Short mmCIF file of C-alpha atoms in Angstrom, two decimals:
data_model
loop_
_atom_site.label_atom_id
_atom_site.label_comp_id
_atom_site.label_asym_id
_atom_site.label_seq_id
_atom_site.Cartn_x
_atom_site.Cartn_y
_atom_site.Cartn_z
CA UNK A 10 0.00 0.00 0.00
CA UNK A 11 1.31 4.08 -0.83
CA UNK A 12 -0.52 6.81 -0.49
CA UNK A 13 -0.34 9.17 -4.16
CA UNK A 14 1.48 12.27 -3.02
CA UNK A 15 -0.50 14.59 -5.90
CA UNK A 16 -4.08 13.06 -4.58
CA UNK A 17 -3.83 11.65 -1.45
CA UNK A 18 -5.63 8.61 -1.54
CA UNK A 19 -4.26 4.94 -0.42
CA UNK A 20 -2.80 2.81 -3.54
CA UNK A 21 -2.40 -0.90 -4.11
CA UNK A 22 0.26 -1.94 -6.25
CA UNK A 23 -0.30 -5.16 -7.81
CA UNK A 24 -4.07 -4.55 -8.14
CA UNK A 25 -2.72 -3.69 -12.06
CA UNK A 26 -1.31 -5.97 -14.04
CA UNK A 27 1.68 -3.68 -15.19
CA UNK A 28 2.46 -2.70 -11.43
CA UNK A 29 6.07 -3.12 -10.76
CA UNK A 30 6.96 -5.05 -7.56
CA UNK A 31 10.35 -2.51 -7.30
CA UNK A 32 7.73 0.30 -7.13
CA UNK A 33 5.47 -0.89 -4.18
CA UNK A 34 8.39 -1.72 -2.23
CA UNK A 35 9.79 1.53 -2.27
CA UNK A 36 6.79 3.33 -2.27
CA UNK A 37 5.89 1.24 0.74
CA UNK A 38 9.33 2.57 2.62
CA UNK A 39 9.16 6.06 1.40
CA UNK A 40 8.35 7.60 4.97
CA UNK A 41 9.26 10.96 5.41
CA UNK A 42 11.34 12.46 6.12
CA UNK A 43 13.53 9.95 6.29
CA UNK A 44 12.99 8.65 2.66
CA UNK A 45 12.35 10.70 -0.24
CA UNK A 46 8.92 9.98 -2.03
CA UNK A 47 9.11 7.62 -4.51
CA UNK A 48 8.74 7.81 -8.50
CA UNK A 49 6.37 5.58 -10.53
CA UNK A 50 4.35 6.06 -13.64
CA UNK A 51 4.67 9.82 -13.23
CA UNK A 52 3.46 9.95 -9.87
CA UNK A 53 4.75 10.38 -6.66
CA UNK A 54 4.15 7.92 -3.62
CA UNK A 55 4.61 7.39 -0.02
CA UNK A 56 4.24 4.73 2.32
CA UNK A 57 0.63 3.86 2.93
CA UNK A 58 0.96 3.95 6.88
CA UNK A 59 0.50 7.80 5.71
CA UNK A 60 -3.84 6.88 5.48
CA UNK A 61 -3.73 3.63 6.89
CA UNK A 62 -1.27 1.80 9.27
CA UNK A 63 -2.90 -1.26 9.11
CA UNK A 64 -4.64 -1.47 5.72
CA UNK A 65 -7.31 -4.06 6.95
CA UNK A 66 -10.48 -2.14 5.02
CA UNK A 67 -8.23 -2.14 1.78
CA UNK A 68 -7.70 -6.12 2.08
CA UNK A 69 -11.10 -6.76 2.61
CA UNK A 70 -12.03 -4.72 -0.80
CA UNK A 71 -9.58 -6.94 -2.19
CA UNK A 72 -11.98 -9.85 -1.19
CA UNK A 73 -10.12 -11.21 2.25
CA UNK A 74 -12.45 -12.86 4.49
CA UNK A 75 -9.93 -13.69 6.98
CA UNK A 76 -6.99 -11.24 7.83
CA UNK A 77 -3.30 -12.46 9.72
CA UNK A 78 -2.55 -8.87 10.95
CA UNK A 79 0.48 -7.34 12.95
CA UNK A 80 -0.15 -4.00 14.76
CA UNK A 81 2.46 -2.26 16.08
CA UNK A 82 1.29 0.09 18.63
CA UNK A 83 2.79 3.27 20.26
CA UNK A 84 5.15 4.04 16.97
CA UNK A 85 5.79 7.59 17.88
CA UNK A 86 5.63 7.47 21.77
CA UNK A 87 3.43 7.14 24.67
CA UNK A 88 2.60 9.53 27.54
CA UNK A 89 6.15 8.99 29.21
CA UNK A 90 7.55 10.57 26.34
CA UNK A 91 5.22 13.37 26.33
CA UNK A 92 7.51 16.00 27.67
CA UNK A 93 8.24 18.83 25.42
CA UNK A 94 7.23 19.99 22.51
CA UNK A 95 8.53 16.92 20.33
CA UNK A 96 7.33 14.80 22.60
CA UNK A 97 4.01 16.26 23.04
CA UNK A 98 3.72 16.16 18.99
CA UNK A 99 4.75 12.99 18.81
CA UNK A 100 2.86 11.45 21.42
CA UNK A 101 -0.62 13.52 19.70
CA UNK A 102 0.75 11.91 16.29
CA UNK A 103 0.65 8.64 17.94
CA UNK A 104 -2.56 8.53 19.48
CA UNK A 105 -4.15 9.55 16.03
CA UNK A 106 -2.75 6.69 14.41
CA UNK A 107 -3.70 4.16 16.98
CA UNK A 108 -7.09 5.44 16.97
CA UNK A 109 -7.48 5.24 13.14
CA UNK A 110 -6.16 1.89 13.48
CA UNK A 111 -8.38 0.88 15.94
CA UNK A 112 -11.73 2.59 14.25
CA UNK A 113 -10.37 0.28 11.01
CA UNK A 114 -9.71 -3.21 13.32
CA UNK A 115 -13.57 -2.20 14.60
CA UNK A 116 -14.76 -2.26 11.08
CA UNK A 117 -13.24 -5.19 10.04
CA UNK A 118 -15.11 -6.39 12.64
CA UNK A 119 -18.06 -5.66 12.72
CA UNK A 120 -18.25 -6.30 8.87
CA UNK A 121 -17.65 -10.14 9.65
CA UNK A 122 -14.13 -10.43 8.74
CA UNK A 123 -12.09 -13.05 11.22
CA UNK A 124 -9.33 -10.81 11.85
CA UNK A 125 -6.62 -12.65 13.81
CA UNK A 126 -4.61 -9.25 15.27
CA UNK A 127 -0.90 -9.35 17.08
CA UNK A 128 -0.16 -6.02 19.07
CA UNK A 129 3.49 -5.25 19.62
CA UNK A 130 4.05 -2.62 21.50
CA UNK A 131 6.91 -0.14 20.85
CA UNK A 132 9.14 0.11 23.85
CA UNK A 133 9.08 3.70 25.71
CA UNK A 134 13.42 4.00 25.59
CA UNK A 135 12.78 4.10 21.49
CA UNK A 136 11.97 6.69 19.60
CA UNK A 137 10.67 7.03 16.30
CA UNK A 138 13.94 8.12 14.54
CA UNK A 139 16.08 5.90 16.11
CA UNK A 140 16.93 2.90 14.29
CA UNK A 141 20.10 1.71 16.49
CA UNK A 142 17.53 -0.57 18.44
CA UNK A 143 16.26 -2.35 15.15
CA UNK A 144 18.18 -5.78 15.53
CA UNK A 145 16.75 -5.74 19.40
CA UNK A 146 13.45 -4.56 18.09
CA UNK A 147 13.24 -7.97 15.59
CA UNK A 148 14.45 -10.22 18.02
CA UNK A 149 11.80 -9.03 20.94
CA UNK A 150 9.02 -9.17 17.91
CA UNK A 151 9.81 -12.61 16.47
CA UNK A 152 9.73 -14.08 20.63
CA UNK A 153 6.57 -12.51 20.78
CA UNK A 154 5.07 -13.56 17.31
CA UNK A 155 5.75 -17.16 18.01
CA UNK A 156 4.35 -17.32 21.73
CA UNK A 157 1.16 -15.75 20.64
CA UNK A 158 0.74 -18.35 17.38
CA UNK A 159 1.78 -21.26 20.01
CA UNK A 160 -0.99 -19.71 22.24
CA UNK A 161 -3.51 -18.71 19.26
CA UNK A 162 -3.79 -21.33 16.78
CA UNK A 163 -4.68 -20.38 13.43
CA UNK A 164 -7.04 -22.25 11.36
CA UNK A 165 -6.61 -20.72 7.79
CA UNK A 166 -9.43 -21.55 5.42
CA UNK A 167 -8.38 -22.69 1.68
CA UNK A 168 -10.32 -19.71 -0.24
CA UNK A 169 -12.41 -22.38 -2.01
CA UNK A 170 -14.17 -22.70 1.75
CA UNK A 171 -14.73 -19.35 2.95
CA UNK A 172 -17.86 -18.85 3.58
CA UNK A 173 -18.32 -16.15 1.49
CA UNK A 174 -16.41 -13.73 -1.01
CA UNK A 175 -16.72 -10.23 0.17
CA UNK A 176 -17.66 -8.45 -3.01
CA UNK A 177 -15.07 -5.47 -4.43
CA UNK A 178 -18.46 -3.01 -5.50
CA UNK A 179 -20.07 -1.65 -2.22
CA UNK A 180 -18.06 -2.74 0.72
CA UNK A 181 -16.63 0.99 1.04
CA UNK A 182 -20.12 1.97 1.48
CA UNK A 183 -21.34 -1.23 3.73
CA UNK A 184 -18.47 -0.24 6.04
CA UNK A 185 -19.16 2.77 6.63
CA UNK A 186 -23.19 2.49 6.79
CA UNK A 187 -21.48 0.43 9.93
CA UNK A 188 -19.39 2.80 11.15
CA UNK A 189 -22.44 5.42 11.83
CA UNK A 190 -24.43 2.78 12.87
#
């Protein structure tokens, strides 16, 4: 997923057939302002944690009916970090991310998806810019990935047995009919 720099909306590439895989991958780490947007088919692109950290909704329009997702929680700091203007920002940045994730996860939801959902949370000693603690970071996220799929089995349904194929044409609109419901 990217988000289009010139129209702001959330992008799949691979939903074409003449999408590049070089172009969603860096698209996908083009997160400023660490990483200059990146250049495809005129067009300039960003990550699509930009919109959507946890592009759940755009999987489901894609016709998922059961969702494997990992949500990393407290990316730019929590409220011990919340000292000083930075840290204030970043901390009012976070909770606007985890609460767009969360509305999305609720939608998901409520739509019927089986959403299967590990939360990592992000350490308070790292910040957001930091990426000395990455190898740390991995190895404390793999330990916890594999004692929550020892303690959460997974039943994964071949896609000739789900239940039912969420259609592409209206599920924006079911979605949201839910979300004011």
């Amino acid at each position: 997923m990217a988000v289009c720099v010139e129209t702001g909306e959330l992008f799949a590439f691979g939903d074409r057939d003449d999408d590049r895989l070089i172009d969603g991958a860096m698209s996908s780490t083009a997160v400023p302002p660490f990483l200059a947007p990146w250049r495809a088919g005129g067009r300039r692109y960003l990550d699509g944690g930009v919109r959507s950290k946890l592009p759940v909704l755009a999987a489901i329009e894609r016709g998922a009916t059961q969702i494997l997702a990992v949500n990393v929680v407290g990316l730019m700091g929590g409220p011990e970090r919340a000292h000083g203007m930075l840290g204030i920002a970043s901390y009012a940045i976070s909770l606007g991310i985890d609460e767009m994730t969360d509305r999305e996860i609720e939608l998901a939801r409520r739509a019927g998806i089986e959403l299967h959902l590990l939360e990592l949370r992000v350490p308070p000693d790292v910040t957001f810019w930091d990426f000395s603690h990455a190898e740390r970071l991995t190895a404390a996220g793999r330990k916890e990935a594999l004692s929550w799929l020892e303690a959460t089995p997974l039943r994964l349904r071949a896609p000739w047995q789900a239940a039912a194929r969420v259609r592409l044409a209206g599920i924006g609109r079911s979605l949201e009919r839910l979300a004011r419901g």
